[in-house]
mmCIF file of C-alpha atoms in Angstrom:
data_model
loop_
_atom_site.group_PDB
_atom_site.id
_atom_site.type_symbol
_atom_site.label_atom_id
_atom_site.label_comp_id
_atom_site.label_asym_id
_atom_site.label_seq_id
_atom_site.Cartn_x
_atom_site.Cartn_y
_atom_site.Cartn_z
ATOM 1 C CA UNK A 1 -20.355 201.994 111.062
ATOM 2 C CA UNK A 2 -20.666 201.067 107.337
ATOM 3 C CA UNK A 3 -20.280 204.686 106.299
ATOM 4 C CA UNK A 4 -17.416 205.352 108.696
ATOM 5 C CA UNK A 5 -15.700 202.204 107.223
ATOM 6 C CA UNK A 6 -16.380 203.405 103.797
ATOM 7 C CA UNK A 7 -14.838 206.755 104.409
ATOM 8 C CA UNK A 8 -11.542 204.947 105.790
ATOM 9 C CA UNK A 9 -11.512 202.642 102.699
ATOM 10 C CA UNK A 10 -12.045 205.506 100.159
ATOM 11 C CA UNK A 11 -9.614 208.027 101.596
ATOM 12 C CA UNK A 12 -6.968 205.352 102.511
ATOM 13 C CA UNK A 13 -6.544 204.722 98.577
ATOM 14 C CA UNK A 14 -4.573 208.034 98.516
ATOM 15 C CA UNK A 15 -1.592 207.975 100.756
ATOM 16 C CA UNK A 16 0.239 211.304 101.166
ATOM 17 C CA UNK A 17 2.286 212.083 98.094
ATOM 18 C CA UNK A 18 2.710 215.225 95.929
ATOM 19 C CA UNK A 19 1.434 213.531 93.026
ATOM 20 C CA UNK A 20 -1.724 211.962 94.524
ATOM 21 C CA UNK A 21 -5.208 213.540 94.566
ATOM 22 C CA UNK A 22 -6.011 214.654 98.126
ATOM 23 C CA UNK A 23 -9.004 216.611 97.230
ATOM 24 C CA UNK A 24 -12.524 215.480 96.090
ATOM 25 C CA UNK A 25 -15.308 217.066 94.069
ATOM 26 C CA UNK A 26 -18.480 216.625 95.854
ATOM 27 C CA UNK A 27 -20.304 217.493 92.738
ATOM 28 C CA UNK A 28 -18.772 215.106 90.349
ATOM 29 C CA UNK A 29 -17.618 212.352 92.690
ATOM 30 C CA UNK A 30 -14.083 212.420 91.403
ATOM 31 C CA UNK A 31 -10.775 212.646 93.276
ATOM 32 C CA UNK A 32 -8.598 215.509 92.150
ATOM 33 C CA UNK A 33 -5.161 217.134 92.944
ATOM 34 C CA UNK A 34 -4.539 220.359 94.542
ATOM 35 C CA UNK A 35 -3.883 222.179 91.417
ATOM 36 C CA UNK A 36 -7.018 221.021 89.687
ATOM 37 C CA UNK A 37 -9.166 221.502 92.817
ATOM 38 C CA UNK A 38 -8.456 225.281 92.256
ATOM 39 C CA UNK A 39 -9.953 225.052 88.775
ATOM 40 C CA UNK A 40 -12.782 222.840 90.011
ATOM 41 C CA UNK A 41 -13.916 225.592 92.342
ATOM 42 C CA UNK A 42 -14.551 228.022 89.456
ATOM 43 C CA UNK A 43 -16.995 225.641 87.663
ATOM 44 C CA UNK A 44 -20.381 227.216 88.029
ATOM 45 C CA UNK A 45 -22.426 223.865 88.556
ATOM 46 C CA UNK A 46 -19.503 221.758 89.984
ATOM 47 C CA UNK A 47 -17.785 224.016 92.461
ATOM 48 C CA UNK A 48 -18.139 222.047 95.659
ATOM 49 C CA UNK A 49 -14.608 220.772 96.530
ATOM 50 C CA UNK A 50 -13.172 219.359 99.798
ATOM 51 C CA UNK A 51 -9.973 218.164 101.333
ATOM 52 C CA UNK A 52 -9.957 214.470 102.018
ATOM 53 C CA UNK A 53 -7.801 214.923 105.032
ATOM 54 C CA UNK A 54 -8.844 218.319 106.441
ATOM 55 C CA UNK A 55 -12.646 218.863 105.514
ATOM 56 C CA UNK A 56 -15.668 217.407 107.348
ATOM 57 C CA UNK A 57 -17.425 215.090 104.910
ATOM 58 C CA UNK A 58 -21.163 214.247 105.111
ATOM 59 C CA UNK A 59 -22.263 210.637 104.997
ATOM 60 C CA UNK A 60 -24.154 211.431 101.878
ATOM 61 C CA UNK A 61 -21.117 213.019 100.073
ATOM 62 C CA UNK A 62 -19.065 209.861 100.955
ATOM 63 C CA UNK A 63 -21.798 207.652 99.687
ATOM 64 C CA UNK A 64 -21.741 209.826 96.366
ATOM 65 C CA UNK A 65 -17.984 209.472 96.017
ATOM 66 C CA UNK A 66 -18.206 205.629 96.685
ATOM 67 C CA UNK A 67 -21.005 205.379 93.989
ATOM 68 C CA UNK A 68 -19.101 207.374 91.355
ATOM 69 C CA UNK A 69 -15.480 207.794 91.305
ATOM 70 C CA UNK A 70 -12.694 208.722 88.632
ATOM 71 C CA UNK A 71 -13.246 205.732 86.296
ATOM 72 C CA UNK A 72 -17.055 206.118 86.116
ATOM 73 C CA UNK A 73 -16.453 209.920 85.521
ATOM 74 C CA UNK A 74 -14.116 209.107 82.815
ATOM 75 C CA UNK A 75 -16.286 206.757 80.985
ATOM 76 C CA UNK A 76 -19.027 209.526 80.922
ATOM 77 C CA UNK A 77 -17.220 212.815 80.410
ATOM 78 C CA UNK A 78 -14.319 211.355 78.221
ATOM 79 C CA UNK A 79 -16.467 209.015 76.121
ATOM 80 C CA UNK A 80 -15.447 210.610 72.862
ATOM 81 C CA UNK A 81 -12.062 212.471 73.315
ATOM 82 C CA UNK A 82 -10.802 213.050 69.704
ATOM 83 C CA UNK A 83 -7.283 211.660 69.009
ATOM 84 C CA UNK A 84 -5.982 215.114 68.288
ATOM 85 C CA UNK A 85 -7.223 216.690 71.484
ATOM 86 C CA UNK A 86 -4.301 217.478 73.768
ATOM 87 C CA UNK A 87 -4.832 215.886 77.187
ATOM 88 C CA UNK A 88 -2.683 217.763 79.624
ATOM 89 C CA UNK A 89 -0.453 216.003 82.405
ATOM 90 C CA UNK A 90 0.700 217.369 85.619
ATOM 91 C CA UNK A 91 3.683 218.972 83.850
ATOM 92 C CA UNK A 92 1.623 221.131 81.612
ATOM 93 C CA UNK A 93 0.742 224.748 82.141
ATOM 94 C CA UNK A 94 -2.456 226.099 83.895
ATOM 95 C CA UNK A 95 -4.269 227.142 80.758
ATOM 96 C CA UNK A 96 -4.190 223.669 79.396
ATOM 97 C CA UNK A 97 -5.376 222.127 82.586
ATOM 98 C CA UNK A 98 -8.108 224.527 83.001
ATOM 99 C CA UNK A 99 -9.592 224.365 79.446
ATOM 100 C CA UNK A 100 -9.253 220.538 79.513
ATOM 101 C CA UNK A 101 -11.357 220.417 82.850
ATOM 102 C CA UNK A 102 -13.879 223.007 81.490
ATOM 103 C CA UNK A 103 -14.191 221.179 78.185
ATOM 104 C CA UNK A 104 -14.954 217.957 80.064
ATOM 105 C CA UNK A 105 -17.319 219.044 82.958
ATOM 106 C CA UNK A 106 -18.639 222.563 81.877
ATOM 107 C CA UNK A 107 -19.039 222.358 78.165
ATOM 108 C CA UNK A 108 -19.615 218.486 78.062
ATOM 109 C CA UNK A 109 -17.608 218.366 74.785
ATOM 110 C CA UNK A 110 -16.616 214.718 74.972
ATOM 111 C CA UNK A 111 -19.845 213.004 76.186
ATOM 112 C CA UNK A 112 -21.505 210.370 74.134
ATOM 113 C CA UNK A 113 -23.542 211.686 71.307
ATOM 114 C CA UNK A 114 -22.273 215.212 71.370
ATOM 115 C CA UNK A 115 -22.418 217.368 68.270
ATOM 116 C CA UNK A 116 -19.142 217.971 66.163
ATOM 117 C CA UNK A 117 -16.541 220.009 67.989
ATOM 118 C CA UNK A 118 -15.399 223.532 67.189
ATOM 119 C CA UNK A 119 -11.814 222.168 66.255
ATOM 120 C CA UNK A 120 -13.147 219.988 63.500
ATOM 121 C CA UNK A 121 -14.651 222.736 61.386
ATOM 122 C CA UNK A 122 -11.993 222.629 58.932
ATOM 123 C CA UNK A 123 -11.127 226.355 59.103
ATOM 124 C CA UNK A 124 -10.546 228.996 61.709
ATOM 125 C CA UNK A 125 -10.299 232.633 61.326
ATOM 126 C CA UNK A 126 -9.485 234.997 63.965
ATOM 127 C CA UNK A 127 -7.234 237.606 65.567
ATOM 128 C CA UNK A 128 -4.307 236.825 67.757
ATOM 129 C CA UNK A 129 -1.580 239.097 69.373
ATOM 130 C CA UNK A 130 1.657 238.233 67.662
ATOM 131 C CA UNK A 131 5.168 239.454 68.839
ATOM 132 C CA UNK A 132 7.032 241.643 66.325
ATOM 133 C CA UNK A 133 10.160 240.090 65.065
ATOM 134 C CA UNK A 134 12.387 243.101 65.589
ATOM 135 C CA UNK A 135 10.813 245.486 68.228
ATOM 136 C CA UNK A 136 9.585 242.871 70.743
ATOM 137 C CA UNK A 137 5.919 244.435 70.729
ATOM 138 C CA UNK A 138 2.880 242.529 70.363
ATOM 139 C CA UNK A 139 0.422 243.474 67.675
ATOM 140 C CA UNK A 140 -2.991 242.184 66.641
ATOM 141 C CA UNK A 141 -2.902 240.000 63.710
ATOM 142 C CA UNK A 142 -5.341 238.039 61.723
ATOM 143 C CA UNK A 143 -4.757 234.253 61.391
ATOM 144 C CA UNK A 144 -6.592 231.682 58.990
ATOM 145 C CA UNK A 145 -6.142 227.852 59.406
ATOM 146 C CA UNK A 146 -7.469 225.951 56.516
ATOM 147 C CA UNK A 147 -7.717 222.170 56.439
ATOM 148 C CA UNK A 148 -8.384 222.098 52.615
ATOM 149 C CA UNK A 149 -5.193 223.871 51.955
ATOM 150 C CA UNK A 150 -3.270 222.336 54.649
ATOM 151 C CA UNK A 151 -1.907 225.738 55.801
ATOM 152 C CA UNK A 152 -1.803 228.469 58.666
ATOM 153 C CA UNK A 153 -1.755 231.963 57.233
ATOM 154 C CA UNK A 154 -1.211 235.287 58.953
ATOM 155 C CA UNK A 155 -1.971 238.820 57.825
ATOM 156 C CA UNK A 156 -0.707 242.054 59.012
ATOM 157 C CA UNK A 157 -4.095 243.774 58.564
ATOM 158 C CA UNK A 158 -7.550 242.257 58.875
ATOM 159 C CA UNK A 159 -8.502 243.308 55.420
ATOM 160 C CA UNK A 160 -4.991 242.501 53.721
ATOM 161 C CA UNK A 161 -5.323 240.566 50.455
ATOM 162 C CA UNK A 162 -1.928 238.691 50.664
ATOM 163 C CA UNK A 163 -0.747 236.955 53.917
ATOM 164 C CA UNK A 164 2.472 237.864 55.493
ATOM 165 C CA UNK A 165 3.221 234.286 55.666
ATOM 166 C CA UNK A 166 1.924 230.884 54.590
ATOM 167 C CA UNK A 167 2.794 227.913 56.929
ATOM 168 C CA UNK A 168 2.442 224.221 55.929
ATOM 169 C CA UNK A 169 0.821 222.470 58.811
ATOM 170 C CA UNK A 170 3.008 219.508 58.515
ATOM 171 C CA UNK A 171 5.938 221.546 59.303
ATOM 172 C CA UNK A 172 4.278 223.336 62.389
ATOM 173 C CA UNK A 173 5.148 222.678 66.154
ATOM 174 C CA UNK A 174 3.092 224.452 68.814
ATOM 175 C CA UNK A 175 3.722 224.706 72.569
ATOM 176 C CA UNK A 176 2.525 226.628 75.430
ATOM 177 C CA UNK A 177 5.194 228.941 76.729
ATOM 178 C CA UNK A 178 3.498 231.292 79.413
ATOM 179 C CA UNK A 179 7.059 231.993 81.328
ATOM 180 C CA UNK A 180 8.974 232.655 78.185
ATOM 181 C CA UNK A 181 6.344 234.875 76.493
ATOM 182 C CA UNK A 182 5.418 236.425 79.926
ATOM 183 C CA UNK A 183 1.906 235.680 79.354
ATOM 184 C CA UNK A 184 -0.424 233.006 80.919
ATOM 185 C CA UNK A 185 -1.824 232.085 77.514
ATOM 186 C CA UNK A 186 1.451 232.396 75.678
ATOM 187 C CA UNK A 187 1.617 230.030 72.596
ATOM 188 C CA UNK A 188 4.908 229.340 70.520
ATOM 189 C CA UNK A 189 4.582 228.113 66.987
ATOM 190 C CA UNK A 190 7.671 227.047 65.196
ATOM 191 C CA UNK A 191 7.822 225.946 61.513
ATOM 192 C CA UNK A 192 10.501 225.554 58.752
ATOM 193 C CA UNK A 193 11.387 228.458 56.517
ATOM 194 C CA UNK A 194 14.119 228.118 54.006
ATOM 195 C CA UNK A 195 15.615 225.062 55.844
ATOM 196 C CA UNK A 196 15.644 227.193 59.228
ATOM 197 C CA UNK A 197 13.497 227.051 62.296
ATOM 198 C CA UNK A 198 11.153 230.207 62.462
ATOM 199 C CA UNK A 199 9.622 231.045 65.722
ATOM 200 C CA UNK A 200 6.559 233.149 66.262
ATOM 201 C CA UNK A 201 5.257 234.006 69.772
ATOM 202 C CA UNK A 202 1.383 234.582 70.257
ATOM 203 C CA UNK A 203 -1.213 235.144 73.052
ATOM 204 C CA UNK A 204 -4.952 235.879 73.435
ATOM 205 C CA UNK A 205 -6.694 237.194 76.513
ATOM 206 C CA UNK A 206 -9.100 234.555 76.254
ATOM 207 C CA UNK A 207 -7.539 231.135 77.531
ATOM 208 C CA UNK A 208 -10.360 229.313 75.677
ATOM 209 C CA UNK A 209 -9.571 230.970 72.532
ATOM 210 C CA UNK A 210 -6.026 230.191 72.488
ATOM 211 C CA UNK A 211 -6.406 226.523 73.530
ATOM 212 C CA UNK A 212 -9.028 226.307 70.765
ATOM 213 C CA UNK A 213 -6.461 227.423 68.109
ATOM 214 C CA UNK A 214 -4.034 224.880 69.640
ATOM 215 C CA UNK A 215 -6.457 221.969 69.205
ATOM 216 C CA UNK A 216 -7.576 223.112 65.772
ATOM 217 C CA UNK A 217 -4.139 223.095 64.705
ATOM 218 C CA UNK A 218 -3.777 219.487 65.879
ATOM 219 C CA UNK A 219 -7.085 218.564 64.274
ATOM 220 C CA UNK A 220 -5.778 219.898 60.660
ATOM 221 C CA UNK A 221 -2.588 218.096 61.227
ATOM 222 C CA UNK A 222 -4.261 214.905 61.955
ATOM 223 C CA UNK A 223 -6.360 215.285 58.836
ATOM 224 C CA UNK A 224 -3.240 215.909 56.805
ATOM 225 C CA UNK A 225 -1.404 213.029 58.222
ATOM 226 C CA UNK A 226 -4.407 210.506 57.611
ATOM 227 C CA UNK A 227 -4.214 211.652 53.831
ATOM 228 C CA UNK A 228 -0.564 211.370 53.673
ATOM 229 C CA UNK A 229 -0.418 207.953 55.495
ATOM 230 C CA UNK A 230 -3.717 206.164 54.809
ATOM 231 C CA UNK A 231 -2.694 202.896 56.342
ATOM 232 C CA UNK A 232 -1.518 204.375 59.565
ATOM 233 C CA UNK A 233 -3.508 204.049 62.809
ATOM 234 C CA UNK A 234 -4.398 206.853 65.142
ATOM 235 C CA UNK A 235 -1.879 205.380 67.580
ATOM 236 C CA UNK A 236 1.021 205.781 65.050
ATOM 237 C CA UNK A 237 -0.110 209.233 63.938
ATOM 238 C CA UNK A 238 -0.614 211.039 67.152
ATOM 239 C CA UNK A 239 3.116 211.344 68.054
ATOM 240 C CA UNK A 240 3.443 213.216 64.823
ATOM 241 C CA UNK A 241 1.336 215.911 66.050
ATOM 242 C CA UNK A 242 2.512 219.059 68.067
ATOM 243 C CA UNK A 243 4.901 218.165 70.768
ATOM 244 C CA UNK A 244 6.358 219.870 73.737
ATOM 245 C CA UNK A 245 10.170 220.556 73.671
ATOM 246 C CA UNK A 246 12.313 217.925 75.389
ATOM 247 C CA UNK A 247 14.319 220.617 77.222
ATOM 248 C CA UNK A 248 15.091 224.382 77.131
ATOM 249 C CA UNK A 249 17.574 226.404 78.976
ATOM 250 C CA UNK A 250 20.814 228.312 79.085
ATOM 251 C CA UNK A 251 24.247 226.786 78.269
ATOM 252 C CA UNK A 252 27.461 228.183 77.035
ATOM 253 C CA UNK A 253 28.912 227.156 73.589
ATOM 254 C CA UNK A 254 32.120 227.616 71.642
ATOM 255 C CA UNK A 255 32.826 227.864 67.920
ATOM 256 C CA UNK A 256 33.874 225.123 65.493
ATOM 257 C CA UNK A 257 37.620 225.590 66.187
ATOM 258 C CA UNK A 258 37.072 225.128 69.877
ATOM 259 C CA UNK A 259 39.419 227.981 70.624
ATOM 260 C CA UNK A 260 36.895 230.745 70.682
ATOM 261 C CA UNK A 261 35.430 231.992 73.868
ATOM 262 C CA UNK A 262 32.389 230.383 75.330
ATOM 263 C CA UNK A 263 29.285 232.362 75.128
ATOM 264 C CA UNK A 264 25.932 231.951 76.809
ATOM 265 C CA UNK A 265 23.122 231.131 74.726
ATOM 266 C CA UNK A 266 19.536 229.814 74.860
ATOM 267 C CA UNK A 267 19.171 226.107 73.854
ATOM 268 C CA UNK A 268 15.828 224.239 72.722
ATOM 269 C CA UNK A 269 15.934 220.506 72.312
ATOM 270 C CA UNK A 270 13.134 219.728 69.935
ATOM 271 C CA UNK A 271 13.214 215.836 69.434
ATOM 272 C CA UNK A 272 16.300 215.395 67.166
ATOM 273 C CA UNK A 273 16.930 219.123 66.638
ATOM 274 C CA UNK A 274 19.091 221.082 68.983
ATOM 275 C CA UNK A 275 18.798 224.725 68.429
ATOM 276 C CA UNK A 276 20.435 227.643 70.077
ATOM 277 C CA UNK A 277 19.422 231.414 70.212
ATOM 278 C CA UNK A 278 20.913 234.618 71.578
ATOM 279 C CA UNK A 279 17.708 235.366 73.260
ATOM 280 C CA UNK A 280 14.751 232.989 74.022
ATOM 281 C CA UNK A 281 12.313 235.123 71.933
ATOM 282 C CA UNK A 282 14.547 235.232 68.831
ATOM 283 C CA UNK A 283 12.698 234.656 65.626
ATOM 284 C CA UNK A 284 15.293 232.427 64.117
ATOM 285 C CA UNK A 285 17.961 230.120 65.564
ATOM 286 C CA UNK A 286 21.604 231.093 65.192
ATOM 287 C CA UNK A 287 22.540 227.541 64.849
ATOM 288 C CA UNK A 288 20.840 224.039 64.621
ATOM 289 C CA UNK A 289 22.227 220.426 65.105
ATOM 290 C CA UNK A 290 20.589 217.201 63.909
ATOM 291 C CA UNK A 291 21.089 214.451 66.623
ATOM 292 C CA UNK A 292 20.995 211.026 64.712
ATOM 293 C CA UNK A 293 21.227 207.555 66.273
ATOM 294 C CA UNK A 294 24.482 206.301 67.898
ATOM 295 C CA UNK A 295 24.870 203.618 64.957
ATOM 296 C CA UNK A 296 25.414 206.535 62.556
ATOM 297 C CA UNK A 297 28.275 208.119 64.609
ATOM 298 C CA UNK A 298 26.355 210.398 67.027
ATOM 299 C CA UNK A 299 27.326 210.419 70.739
ATOM 300 C CA UNK A 300 27.006 212.458 73.953
ATOM 301 C CA UNK A 301 29.628 212.422 76.766
ATOM 302 C CA UNK A 302 30.268 214.241 79.990
ATOM 303 C CA UNK A 303 33.139 216.719 79.930
ATOM 304 C CA UNK A 304 35.048 218.488 77.021
ATOM 305 C CA UNK A 305 37.442 216.961 74.486
ATOM 306 C CA UNK A 306 41.127 216.651 75.607
ATOM 307 C CA UNK A 307 42.831 219.901 74.750
ATOM 308 C CA UNK A 308 39.847 222.008 74.780
ATOM 309 C CA UNK A 309 40.067 225.178 76.817
ATOM 310 C CA UNK A 310 37.179 226.225 78.936
ATOM 311 C CA UNK A 311 37.273 229.955 79.277
ATOM 312 C CA UNK A 312 33.793 230.556 80.081
ATOM 313 C CA UNK A 313 32.127 231.055 83.433
ATOM 314 C CA UNK A 314 30.489 227.584 83.645
ATOM 315 C CA UNK A 315 32.640 224.420 84.058
ATOM 316 C CA UNK A 316 30.291 221.571 83.672
ATOM 317 C CA UNK A 317 30.909 220.355 80.137
ATOM 318 C CA UNK A 318 29.234 218.171 77.517
ATOM 319 C CA UNK A 319 30.645 217.002 74.198
ATOM 320 C CA UNK A 320 28.222 215.978 71.422
ATOM 321 C CA UNK A 321 29.870 214.312 68.473
ATOM 322 C CA UNK A 322 28.378 213.954 65.053
ATOM 323 C CA UNK A 323 29.808 212.524 61.846
ATOM 324 C CA UNK A 324 31.248 215.929 60.817
ATOM 325 C CA UNK A 325 32.420 217.456 64.045
ATOM 326 C CA UNK A 326 32.264 217.699 67.767
ATOM 327 C CA UNK A 327 30.179 220.306 69.722
ATOM 328 C CA UNK A 328 31.214 221.598 73.177
ATOM 329 C CA UNK A 329 29.018 222.943 75.687
ATOM 330 C CA UNK A 330 29.081 223.896 79.499
ATOM 331 C CA UNK A 331 26.313 224.076 81.912
ATOM 332 C CA UNK A 332 26.081 226.441 85.282
ATOM 333 C CA UNK A 333 25.521 223.406 87.557
ATOM 334 C CA UNK A 334 26.099 219.616 87.753
ATOM 335 C CA UNK A 335 22.466 219.087 87.883
ATOM 336 C CA UNK A 336 21.762 220.940 84.626
ATOM 337 C CA UNK A 337 24.636 219.108 83.050
ATOM 338 C CA UNK A 338 23.304 215.564 83.831
ATOM 339 C CA UNK A 339 19.756 216.593 82.916
ATOM 340 C CA UNK A 340 20.982 217.760 79.346
ATOM 341 C CA UNK A 341 23.101 214.813 79.123
ATOM 342 C CA UNK A 342 20.250 212.513 79.988
ATOM 343 C CA UNK A 343 18.128 213.977 77.236
ATOM 344 C CA UNK A 344 20.895 214.069 74.622
ATOM 345 C CA UNK A 345 21.520 210.116 75.245
ATOM 346 C CA UNK A 346 17.809 209.455 75.072
ATOM 347 C CA UNK A 347 17.461 210.901 71.656
ATOM 348 C CA UNK A 348 20.697 209.324 70.322
ATOM 349 C CA UNK A 349 19.765 205.900 71.645
ATOM 350 C CA UNK A 350 16.179 206.037 70.156
ATOM 351 C CA UNK A 351 15.919 204.095 66.822
ATOM 352 C CA UNK A 352 15.288 206.586 64.043
ATOM 353 C CA UNK A 353 12.103 206.310 61.602
ATOM 354 C CA UNK A 354 12.466 206.168 57.906
ATOM 355 C CA UNK A 355 11.345 209.884 57.737
ATOM 356 C CA UNK A 356 14.340 210.674 60.238
ATOM 357 C CA UNK A 357 16.710 208.833 58.208
ATOM 358 C CA UNK A 358 15.668 211.116 55.445
ATOM 359 C CA UNK A 359 16.025 214.266 57.466
ATOM 360 C CA UNK A 360 19.379 213.214 58.607
ATOM 361 C CA UNK A 361 20.595 213.251 55.157
ATOM 362 C CA UNK A 362 18.689 216.251 53.770
ATOM 363 C CA UNK A 363 18.824 218.393 56.790
ATOM 364 C CA UNK A 364 21.362 216.942 59.271
ATOM 365 C CA UNK A 365 24.215 217.532 57.084
ATOM 366 C CA UNK A 366 23.041 221.088 56.432
ATOM 367 C CA UNK A 367 22.365 221.779 60.035
ATOM 368 C CA UNK A 368 26.024 220.541 60.996
ATOM 369 C CA UNK A 369 27.498 223.283 58.640
ATOM 370 C CA UNK A 370 25.693 226.139 60.321
ATOM 371 C CA UNK A 371 27.951 228.091 62.484
ATOM 372 C CA UNK A 372 27.485 227.080 66.284
#
């Protein structure tokens, strides 16, 4: 009776909800979601997974779950997770979730007293598949990450003496884009080149290898930031590491005179920078707009400005006003319109940091002048 009662108590902690864990790892004593249950089944020593509602549970298994649980597992397997290591959420792609789970439970990377991690070696040198800027084909390229130099370099040939590009780590953003790149391990790196945002698209057949690169970049970035801002705490520096884009997708746009035809373009909202591309895999943005704070004259509104002629296929308009001019966009559906509008307003209503005030003056006015 006590065991039966414990079953009811344990399993009722998780009411039926898409975001709640309805599976359990009998090997680890943790409750997991459906997506993670598939990954756990592939762990060599921890593959025993059961549904909380559909599977038959032995009394000993229920006892094990009761004696362990997620908090106990976290204190053991996440005892020393570095600040720079990216902990995925339910919104992240499969490769990040898989490698996070394997790092914790299979490789035991974060347990107390573990040796220094591979991401902290200060340098990384290896081959990644890089998409060609013009022909769209992927070629093997050598990449070298250096903490001492604060750079990421890539070479067109393994034995090349001079790099094709030298990228400063403080300008790098990296985000996984499996759908856009059409590869489960696809990674997009963006950086500043001559005041414009440059995109490079990478992948590697090994999911561990590509995630190791990603976290190594974040480790080097954190080292750079600690040197640049010696008085800042880890909590203050963590948001300055790589980040996911706030939103991406198609909208239509018109030109600065607002009489040109609306054209379909791919848009990326990267914090305060709104970029548009003719194709999602373009190397350079065709235009960029800096979104400052509302107190500086920035605003977003539904609909188009009075007198604007919408001659495109899409009718759900958004107007963004900057100190220099207004930008007009249209969305295919009202749902997309409201989602873009929500993100624009969240950015514009967020107070700016001192560094962003500097960017608003240095970059913002330059970006506004780029034809969009």
